[in-house]
Tab-separated table of N, CA and C and ligand atoms in Angstrom:
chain	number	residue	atom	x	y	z
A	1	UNK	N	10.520	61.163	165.792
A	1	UNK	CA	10.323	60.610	164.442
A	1	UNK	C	11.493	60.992	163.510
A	2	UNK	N	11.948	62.343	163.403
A	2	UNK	CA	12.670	62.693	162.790
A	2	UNK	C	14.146	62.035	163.211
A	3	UNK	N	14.502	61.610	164.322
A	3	UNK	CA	15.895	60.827	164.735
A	3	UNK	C	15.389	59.653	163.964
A	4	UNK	N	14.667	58.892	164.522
A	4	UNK	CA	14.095	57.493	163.624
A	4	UNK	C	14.744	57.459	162.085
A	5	UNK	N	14.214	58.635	161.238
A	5	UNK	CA	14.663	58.811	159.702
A	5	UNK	C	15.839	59.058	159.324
A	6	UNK	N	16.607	59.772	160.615
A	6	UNK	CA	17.998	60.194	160.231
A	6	UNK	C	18.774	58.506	160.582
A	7	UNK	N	18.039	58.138	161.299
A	7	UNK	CA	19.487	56.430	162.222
A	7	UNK	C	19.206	55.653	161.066
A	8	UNK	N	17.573	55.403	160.398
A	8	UNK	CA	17.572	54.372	159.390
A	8	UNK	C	17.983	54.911	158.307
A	9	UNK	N	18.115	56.204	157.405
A	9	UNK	CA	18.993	56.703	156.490
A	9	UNK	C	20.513	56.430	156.631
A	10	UNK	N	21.091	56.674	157.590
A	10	UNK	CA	22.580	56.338	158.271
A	10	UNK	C	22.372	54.975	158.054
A	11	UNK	N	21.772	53.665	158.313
A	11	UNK	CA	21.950	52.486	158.342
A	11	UNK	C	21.539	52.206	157.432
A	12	UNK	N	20.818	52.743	156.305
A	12	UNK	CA	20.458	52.284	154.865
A	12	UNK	C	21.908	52.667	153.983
A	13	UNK	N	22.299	53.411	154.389
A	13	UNK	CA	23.679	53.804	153.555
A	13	UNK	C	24.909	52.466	153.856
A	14	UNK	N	24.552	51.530	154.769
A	14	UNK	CA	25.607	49.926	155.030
A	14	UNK	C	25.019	49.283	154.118
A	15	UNK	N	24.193	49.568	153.298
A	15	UNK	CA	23.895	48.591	152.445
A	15	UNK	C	24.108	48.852	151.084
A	16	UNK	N	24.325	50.388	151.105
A	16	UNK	CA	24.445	50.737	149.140
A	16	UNK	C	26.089	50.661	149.050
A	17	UNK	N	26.100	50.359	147.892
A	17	UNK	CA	27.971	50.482	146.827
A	17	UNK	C	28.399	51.426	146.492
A	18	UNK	N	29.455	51.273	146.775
A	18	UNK	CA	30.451	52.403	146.003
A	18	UNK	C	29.493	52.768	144.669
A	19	UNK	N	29.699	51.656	143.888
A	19	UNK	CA	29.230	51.267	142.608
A	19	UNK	C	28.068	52.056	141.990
A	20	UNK	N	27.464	51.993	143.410
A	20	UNK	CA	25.644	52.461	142.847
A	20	UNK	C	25.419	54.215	142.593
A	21	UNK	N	26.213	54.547	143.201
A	21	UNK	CA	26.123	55.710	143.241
A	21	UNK	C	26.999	56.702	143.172
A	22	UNK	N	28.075	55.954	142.288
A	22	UNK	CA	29.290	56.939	141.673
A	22	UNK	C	28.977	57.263	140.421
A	23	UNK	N	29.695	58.465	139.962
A	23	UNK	CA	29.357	59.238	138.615
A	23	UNK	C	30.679	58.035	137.652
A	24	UNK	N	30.007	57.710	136.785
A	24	UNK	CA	30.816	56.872	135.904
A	24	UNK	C	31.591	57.674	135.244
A	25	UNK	N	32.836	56.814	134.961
A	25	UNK	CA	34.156	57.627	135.123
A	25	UNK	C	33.886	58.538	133.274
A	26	UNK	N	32.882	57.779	132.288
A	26	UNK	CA	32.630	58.213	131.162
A	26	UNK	C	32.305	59.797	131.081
A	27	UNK	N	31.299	60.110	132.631
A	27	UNK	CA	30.829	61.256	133.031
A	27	UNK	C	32.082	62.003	133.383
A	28	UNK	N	32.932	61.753	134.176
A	28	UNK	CA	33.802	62.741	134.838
A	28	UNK	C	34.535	63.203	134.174
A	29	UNK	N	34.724	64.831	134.536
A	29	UNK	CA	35.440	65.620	133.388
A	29	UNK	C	37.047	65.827	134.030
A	30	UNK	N	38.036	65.155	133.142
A	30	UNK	CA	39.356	64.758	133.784
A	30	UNK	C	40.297	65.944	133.119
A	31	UNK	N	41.295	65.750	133.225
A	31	UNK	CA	42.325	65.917	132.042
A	31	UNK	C	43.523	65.685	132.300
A	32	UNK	N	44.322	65.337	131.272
A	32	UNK	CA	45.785	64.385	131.146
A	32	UNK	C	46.794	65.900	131.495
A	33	UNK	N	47.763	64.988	132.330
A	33	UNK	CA	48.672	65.632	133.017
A	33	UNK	C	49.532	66.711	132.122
A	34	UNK	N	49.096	66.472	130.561
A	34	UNK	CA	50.475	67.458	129.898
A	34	UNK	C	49.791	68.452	128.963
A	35	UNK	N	48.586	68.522	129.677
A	35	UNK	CA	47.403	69.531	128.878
A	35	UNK	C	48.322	71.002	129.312
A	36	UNK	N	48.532	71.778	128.546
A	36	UNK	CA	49.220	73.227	128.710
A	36	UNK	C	48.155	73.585	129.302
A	37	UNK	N	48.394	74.770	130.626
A	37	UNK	CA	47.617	75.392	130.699
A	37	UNK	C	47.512	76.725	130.293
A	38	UNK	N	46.298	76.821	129.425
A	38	UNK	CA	46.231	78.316	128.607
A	38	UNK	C	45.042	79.178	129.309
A	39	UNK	N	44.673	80.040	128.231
A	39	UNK	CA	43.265	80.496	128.479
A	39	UNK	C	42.426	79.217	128.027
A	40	UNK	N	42.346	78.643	127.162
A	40	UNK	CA	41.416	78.085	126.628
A	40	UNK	C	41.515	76.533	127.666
A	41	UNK	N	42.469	76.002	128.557
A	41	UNK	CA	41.861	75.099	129.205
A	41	UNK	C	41.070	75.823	130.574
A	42	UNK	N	41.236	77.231	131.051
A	42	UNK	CA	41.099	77.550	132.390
A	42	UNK	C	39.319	77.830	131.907
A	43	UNK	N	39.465	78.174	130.697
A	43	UNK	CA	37.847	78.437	129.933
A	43	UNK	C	36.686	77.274	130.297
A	44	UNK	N	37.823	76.228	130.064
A	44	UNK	CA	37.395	74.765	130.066
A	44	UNK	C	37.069	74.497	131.251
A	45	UNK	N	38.060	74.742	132.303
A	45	UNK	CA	37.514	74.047	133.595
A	45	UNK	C	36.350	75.106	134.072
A	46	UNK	N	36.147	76.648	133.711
A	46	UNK	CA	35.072	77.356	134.619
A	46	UNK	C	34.023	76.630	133.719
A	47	UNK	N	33.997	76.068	132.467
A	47	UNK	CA	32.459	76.027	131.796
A	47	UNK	C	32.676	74.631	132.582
A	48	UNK	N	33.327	73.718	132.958
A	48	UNK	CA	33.234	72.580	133.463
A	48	UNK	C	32.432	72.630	134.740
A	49	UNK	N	32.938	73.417	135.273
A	49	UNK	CA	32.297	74.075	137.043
A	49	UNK	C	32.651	73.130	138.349
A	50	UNK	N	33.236	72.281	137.939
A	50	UNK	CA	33.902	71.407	139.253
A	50	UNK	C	34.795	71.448	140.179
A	51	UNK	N	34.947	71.242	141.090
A	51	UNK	CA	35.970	72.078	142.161
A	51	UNK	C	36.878	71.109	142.221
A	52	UNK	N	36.842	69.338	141.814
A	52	UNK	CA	38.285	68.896	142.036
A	52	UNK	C	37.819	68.148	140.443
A	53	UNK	N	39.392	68.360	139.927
A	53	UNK	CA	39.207	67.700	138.525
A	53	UNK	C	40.450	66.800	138.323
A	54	UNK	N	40.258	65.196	138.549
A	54	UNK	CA	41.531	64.189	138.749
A	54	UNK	C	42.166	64.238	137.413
A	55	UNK	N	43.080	63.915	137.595
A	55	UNK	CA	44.537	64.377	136.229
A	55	UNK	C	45.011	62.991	135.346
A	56	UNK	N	44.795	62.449	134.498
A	56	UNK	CA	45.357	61.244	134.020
A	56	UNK	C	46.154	61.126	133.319
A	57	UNK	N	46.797	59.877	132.934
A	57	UNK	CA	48.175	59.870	132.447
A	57	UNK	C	47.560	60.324	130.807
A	58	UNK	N	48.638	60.981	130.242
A	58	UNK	CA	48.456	61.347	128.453
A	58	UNK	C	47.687	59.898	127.827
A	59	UNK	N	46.983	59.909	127.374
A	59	UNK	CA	46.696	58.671	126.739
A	59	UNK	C	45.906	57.606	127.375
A	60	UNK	N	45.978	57.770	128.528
A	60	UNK	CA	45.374	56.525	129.421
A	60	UNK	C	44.171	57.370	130.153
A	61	UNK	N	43.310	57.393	129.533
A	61	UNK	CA	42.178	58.501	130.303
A	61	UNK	C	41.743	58.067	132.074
A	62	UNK	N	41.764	56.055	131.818
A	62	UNK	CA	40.881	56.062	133.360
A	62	UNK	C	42.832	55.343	134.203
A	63	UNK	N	43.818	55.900	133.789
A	63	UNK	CA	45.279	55.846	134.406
A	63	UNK	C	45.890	57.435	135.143
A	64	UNK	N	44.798	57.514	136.733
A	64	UNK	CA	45.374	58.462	136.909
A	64	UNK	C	45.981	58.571	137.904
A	65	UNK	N	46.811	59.843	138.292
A	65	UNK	CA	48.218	59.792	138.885
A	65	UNK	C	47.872	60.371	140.044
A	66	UNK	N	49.204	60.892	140.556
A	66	UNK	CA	48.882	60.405	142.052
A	66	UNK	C	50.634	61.644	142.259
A	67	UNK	N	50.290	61.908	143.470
A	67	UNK	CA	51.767	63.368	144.257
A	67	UNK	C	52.814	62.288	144.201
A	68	UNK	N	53.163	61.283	143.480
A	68	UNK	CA	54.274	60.296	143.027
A	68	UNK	C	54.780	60.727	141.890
A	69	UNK	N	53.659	61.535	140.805
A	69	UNK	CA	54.183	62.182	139.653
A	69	UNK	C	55.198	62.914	139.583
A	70	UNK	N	55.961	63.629	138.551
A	70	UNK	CA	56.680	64.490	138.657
A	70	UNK	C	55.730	65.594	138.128
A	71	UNK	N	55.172	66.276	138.519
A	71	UNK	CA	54.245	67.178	137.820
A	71	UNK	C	55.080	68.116	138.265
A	72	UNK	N	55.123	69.077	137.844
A	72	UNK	CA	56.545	70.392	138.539
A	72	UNK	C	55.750	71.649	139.063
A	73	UNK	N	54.560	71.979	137.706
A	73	UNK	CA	54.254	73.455	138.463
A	73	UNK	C	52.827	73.092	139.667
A	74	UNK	N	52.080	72.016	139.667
A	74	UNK	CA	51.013	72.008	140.569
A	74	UNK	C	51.370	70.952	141.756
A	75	UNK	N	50.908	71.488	142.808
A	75	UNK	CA	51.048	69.811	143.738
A	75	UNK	C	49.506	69.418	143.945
A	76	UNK	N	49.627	68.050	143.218
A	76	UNK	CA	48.301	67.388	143.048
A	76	UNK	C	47.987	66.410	144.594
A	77	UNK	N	46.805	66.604	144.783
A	77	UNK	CA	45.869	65.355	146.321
A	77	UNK	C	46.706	64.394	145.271
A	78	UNK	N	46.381	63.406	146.395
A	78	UNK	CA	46.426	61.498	145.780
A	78	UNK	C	44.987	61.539	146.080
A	79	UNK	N	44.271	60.864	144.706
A	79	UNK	CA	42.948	60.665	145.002
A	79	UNK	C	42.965	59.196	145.326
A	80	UNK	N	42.056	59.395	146.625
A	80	UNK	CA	42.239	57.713	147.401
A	80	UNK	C	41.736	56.944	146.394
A	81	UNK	N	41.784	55.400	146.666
A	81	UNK	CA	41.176	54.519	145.798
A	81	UNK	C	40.613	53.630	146.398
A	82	UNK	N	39.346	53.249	146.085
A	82	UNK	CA	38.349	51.688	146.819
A	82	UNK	C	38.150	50.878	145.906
A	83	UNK	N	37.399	49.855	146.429
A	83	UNK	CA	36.404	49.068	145.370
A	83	UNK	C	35.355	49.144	145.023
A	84	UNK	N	34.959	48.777	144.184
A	84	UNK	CA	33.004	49.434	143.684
A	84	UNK	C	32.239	48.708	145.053
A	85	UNK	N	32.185	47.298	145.771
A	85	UNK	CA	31.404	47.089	146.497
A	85	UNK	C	32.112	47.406	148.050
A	86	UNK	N	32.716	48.482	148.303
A	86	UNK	CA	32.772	48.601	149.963
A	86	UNK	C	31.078	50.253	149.921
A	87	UNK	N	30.984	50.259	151.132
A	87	UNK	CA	29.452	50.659	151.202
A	87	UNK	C	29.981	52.130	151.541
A	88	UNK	N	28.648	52.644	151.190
A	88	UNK	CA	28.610	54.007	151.255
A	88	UNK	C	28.773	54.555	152.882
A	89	UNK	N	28.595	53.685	154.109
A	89	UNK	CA	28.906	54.465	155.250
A	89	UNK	C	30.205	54.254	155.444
A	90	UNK	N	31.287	53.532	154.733
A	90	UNK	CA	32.262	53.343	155.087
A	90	UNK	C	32.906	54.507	154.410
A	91	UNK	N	32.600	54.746	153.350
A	91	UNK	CA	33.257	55.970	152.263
A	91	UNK	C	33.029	57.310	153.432
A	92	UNK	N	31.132	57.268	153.606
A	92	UNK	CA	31.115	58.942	154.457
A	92	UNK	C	32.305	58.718	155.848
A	93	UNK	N	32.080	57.680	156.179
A	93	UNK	CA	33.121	58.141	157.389
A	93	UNK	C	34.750	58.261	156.657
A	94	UNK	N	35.264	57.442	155.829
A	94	UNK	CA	36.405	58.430	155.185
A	94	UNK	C	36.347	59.590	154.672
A	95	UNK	N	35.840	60.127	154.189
A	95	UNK	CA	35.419	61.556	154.528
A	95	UNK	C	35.744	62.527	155.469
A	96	UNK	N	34.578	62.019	156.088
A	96	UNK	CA	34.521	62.651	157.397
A	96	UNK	C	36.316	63.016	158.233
A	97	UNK	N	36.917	61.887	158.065
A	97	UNK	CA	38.025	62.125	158.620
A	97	UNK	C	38.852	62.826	157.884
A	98	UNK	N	38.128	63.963	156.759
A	98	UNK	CA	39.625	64.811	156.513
A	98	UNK	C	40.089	64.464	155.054
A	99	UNK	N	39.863	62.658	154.952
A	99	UNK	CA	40.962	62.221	154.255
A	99	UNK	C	41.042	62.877	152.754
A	100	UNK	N	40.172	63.086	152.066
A	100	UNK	CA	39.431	63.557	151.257
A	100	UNK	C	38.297	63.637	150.795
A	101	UNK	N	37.408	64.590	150.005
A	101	UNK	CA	35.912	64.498	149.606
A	101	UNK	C	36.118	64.017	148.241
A	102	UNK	N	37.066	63.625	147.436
A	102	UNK	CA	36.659	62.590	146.232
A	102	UNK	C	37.048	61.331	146.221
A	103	UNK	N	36.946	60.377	146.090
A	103	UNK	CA	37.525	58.901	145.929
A	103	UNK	C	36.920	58.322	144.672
A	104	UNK	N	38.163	57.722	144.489
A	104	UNK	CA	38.188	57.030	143.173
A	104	UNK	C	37.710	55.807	143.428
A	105	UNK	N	36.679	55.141	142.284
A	105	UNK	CA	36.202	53.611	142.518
A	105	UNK	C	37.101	53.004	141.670
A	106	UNK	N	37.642	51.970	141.915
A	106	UNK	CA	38.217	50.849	140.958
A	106	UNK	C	38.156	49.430	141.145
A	107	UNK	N	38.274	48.843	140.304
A	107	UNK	CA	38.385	47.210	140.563
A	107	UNK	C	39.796	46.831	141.263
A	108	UNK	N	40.816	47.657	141.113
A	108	UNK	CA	42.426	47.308	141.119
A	108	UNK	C	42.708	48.603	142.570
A	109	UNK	N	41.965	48.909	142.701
A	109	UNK	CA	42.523	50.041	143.855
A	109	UNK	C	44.274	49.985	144.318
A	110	UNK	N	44.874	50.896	144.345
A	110	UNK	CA	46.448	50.207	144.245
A	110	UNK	C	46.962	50.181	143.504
A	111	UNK	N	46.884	50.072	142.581
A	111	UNK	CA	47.152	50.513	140.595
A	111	UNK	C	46.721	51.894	140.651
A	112	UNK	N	47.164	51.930	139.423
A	112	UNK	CA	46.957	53.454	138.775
A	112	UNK	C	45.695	53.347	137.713
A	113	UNK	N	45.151	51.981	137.426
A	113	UNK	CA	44.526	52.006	136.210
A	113	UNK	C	43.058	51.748	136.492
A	114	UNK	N	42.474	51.614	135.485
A	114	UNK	CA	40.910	50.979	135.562
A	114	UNK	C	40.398	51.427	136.786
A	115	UNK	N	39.866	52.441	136.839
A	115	UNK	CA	39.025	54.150	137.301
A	115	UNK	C	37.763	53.543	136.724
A	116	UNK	N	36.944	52.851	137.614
A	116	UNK	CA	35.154	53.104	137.323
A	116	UNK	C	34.863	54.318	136.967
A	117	UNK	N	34.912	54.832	138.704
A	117	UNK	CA	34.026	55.648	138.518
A	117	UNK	C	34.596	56.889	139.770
A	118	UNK	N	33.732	57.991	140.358
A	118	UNK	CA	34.361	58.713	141.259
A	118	UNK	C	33.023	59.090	142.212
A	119	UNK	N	33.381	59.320	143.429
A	119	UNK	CA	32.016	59.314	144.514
A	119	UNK	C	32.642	61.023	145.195
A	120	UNK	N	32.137	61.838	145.438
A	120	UNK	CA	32.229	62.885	145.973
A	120	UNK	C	31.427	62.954	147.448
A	121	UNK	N	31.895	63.273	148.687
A	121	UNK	CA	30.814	63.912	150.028
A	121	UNK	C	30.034	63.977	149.419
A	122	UNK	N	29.267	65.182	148.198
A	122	UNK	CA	28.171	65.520	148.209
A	122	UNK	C	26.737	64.114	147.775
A	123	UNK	N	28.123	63.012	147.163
A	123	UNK	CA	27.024	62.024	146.036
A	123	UNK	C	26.245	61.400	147.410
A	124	UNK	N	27.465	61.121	148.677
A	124	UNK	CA	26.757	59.884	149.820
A	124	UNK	C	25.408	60.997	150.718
A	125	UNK	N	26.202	62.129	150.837
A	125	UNK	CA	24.994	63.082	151.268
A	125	UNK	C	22.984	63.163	150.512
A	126	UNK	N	23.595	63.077	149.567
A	126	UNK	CA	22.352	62.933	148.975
A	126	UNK	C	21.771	61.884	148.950
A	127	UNK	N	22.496	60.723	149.041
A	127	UNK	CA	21.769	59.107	149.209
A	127	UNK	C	21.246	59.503	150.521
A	128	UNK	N	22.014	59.930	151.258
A	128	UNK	CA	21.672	60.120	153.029
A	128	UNK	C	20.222	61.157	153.190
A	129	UNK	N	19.775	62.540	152.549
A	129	UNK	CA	18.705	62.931	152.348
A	129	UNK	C	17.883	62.634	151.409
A	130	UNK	N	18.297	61.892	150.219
A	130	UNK	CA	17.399	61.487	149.219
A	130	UNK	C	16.965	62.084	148.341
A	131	UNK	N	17.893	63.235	148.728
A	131	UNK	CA	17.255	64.473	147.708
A	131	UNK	C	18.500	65.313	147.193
A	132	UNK	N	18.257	65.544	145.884
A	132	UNK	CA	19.585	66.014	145.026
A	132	UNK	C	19.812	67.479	145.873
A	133	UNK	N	21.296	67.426	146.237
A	133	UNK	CA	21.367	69.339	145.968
A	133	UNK	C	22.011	70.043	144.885
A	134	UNK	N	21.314	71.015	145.003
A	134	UNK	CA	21.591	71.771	144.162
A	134	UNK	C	22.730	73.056	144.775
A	135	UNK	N	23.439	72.858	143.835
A	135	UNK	CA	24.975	73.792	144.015
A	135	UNK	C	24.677	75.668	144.234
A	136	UNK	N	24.917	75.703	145.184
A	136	UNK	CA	24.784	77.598	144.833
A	136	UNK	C	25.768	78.093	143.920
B	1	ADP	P1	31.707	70.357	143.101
B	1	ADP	O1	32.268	70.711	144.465
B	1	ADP	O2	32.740	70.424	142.021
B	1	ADP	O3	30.415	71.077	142.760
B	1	ADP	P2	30.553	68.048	144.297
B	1	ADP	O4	31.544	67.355	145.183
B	1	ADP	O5	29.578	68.988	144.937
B	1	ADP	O6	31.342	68.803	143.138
B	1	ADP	O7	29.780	66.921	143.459
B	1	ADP	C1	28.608	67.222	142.709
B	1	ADP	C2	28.376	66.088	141.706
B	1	ADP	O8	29.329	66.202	140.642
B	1	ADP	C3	28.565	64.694	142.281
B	1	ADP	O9	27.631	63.819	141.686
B	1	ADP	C4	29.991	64.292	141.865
B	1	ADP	O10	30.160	62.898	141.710
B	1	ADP	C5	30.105	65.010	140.523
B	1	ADP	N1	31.469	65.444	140.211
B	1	ADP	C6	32.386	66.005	141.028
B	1	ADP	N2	33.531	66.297	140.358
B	1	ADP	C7	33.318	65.909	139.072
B	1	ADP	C8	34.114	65.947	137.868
B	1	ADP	N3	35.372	66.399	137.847
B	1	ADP	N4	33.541	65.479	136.721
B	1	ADP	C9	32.254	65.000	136.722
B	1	ADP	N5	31.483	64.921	137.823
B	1	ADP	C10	31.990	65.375	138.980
């Protein structure tokens, strides 16, 4: 019974969106590439509590960049990019391979601009048990 729930959870995930179940990009806590870093942003990211935080251009909040930048003191991932409707088993298996655990949703994937939204391993995991986790 319990294989039964795990194959039709796995095959219910070919049917949900990027879309449906990404944190809208309004939610995601970013910040622009020429933010100094002080005490008061490192303050920022522990009260933030997120382990990857995508970087956008000054001014262009959902325009973000990519190890093409010249950023000098950090070397930033390229956060991959999709479309809101490719499906959630296609995302876990990019994943899975390494490529990265955040991806960016966009309409323009390939551009730098117009950032929906962002899907993390943990968001498709939880569609996959149905049940939120909670972070230790
Ligand atoms: P973390 O490793 O930072 O705890 P997870 O990958 O476990 O993040 O994701 C937990 C939830 O937080 C997911 O719903 C994900 O979409 C969301 N999330 C991840 N990073 C950010 C961020 N920088 N801003 C807002 N939400 C985020």
């Amino acid at each position: 019974q319990d294989e039964v729930t795990i194959i039709t959870a796995v095959l219910d995930l070919r049917e949900k969106s990027a879309k449906s179940i990404m944190t809208p990009i309004e939610d995601v806590f970013t910040l622009p590439m020429d933010r100094v870093v002080d005490e008061q942003l490192i303050g920022d990211i522990i009260c933030a509590g997120y382990s990857r935080i995508p970087v956008h251009r000054p001014g262009f909040p959902h325009d973000f960049i990519d190890d093409c930048w010249p950023v000098s003191k950090f070397a930033l991932a390229t956060l991959p990019q999709t479309f809101p409707d490719t499906s959630c088993l296609d995302l876990m298996n990019y994943c899975q391979e390494g490529k990265s655990h955040m991806i960016l949703i966009s309409d323009h994937p390939g551009d730098k601009f117009g950032a929906l939204g962002v899907i993390t391993l943990e968001d498709i995991i939880e569609e996959l048990i149905g049940e939120e986790i909670i972070d230790e």
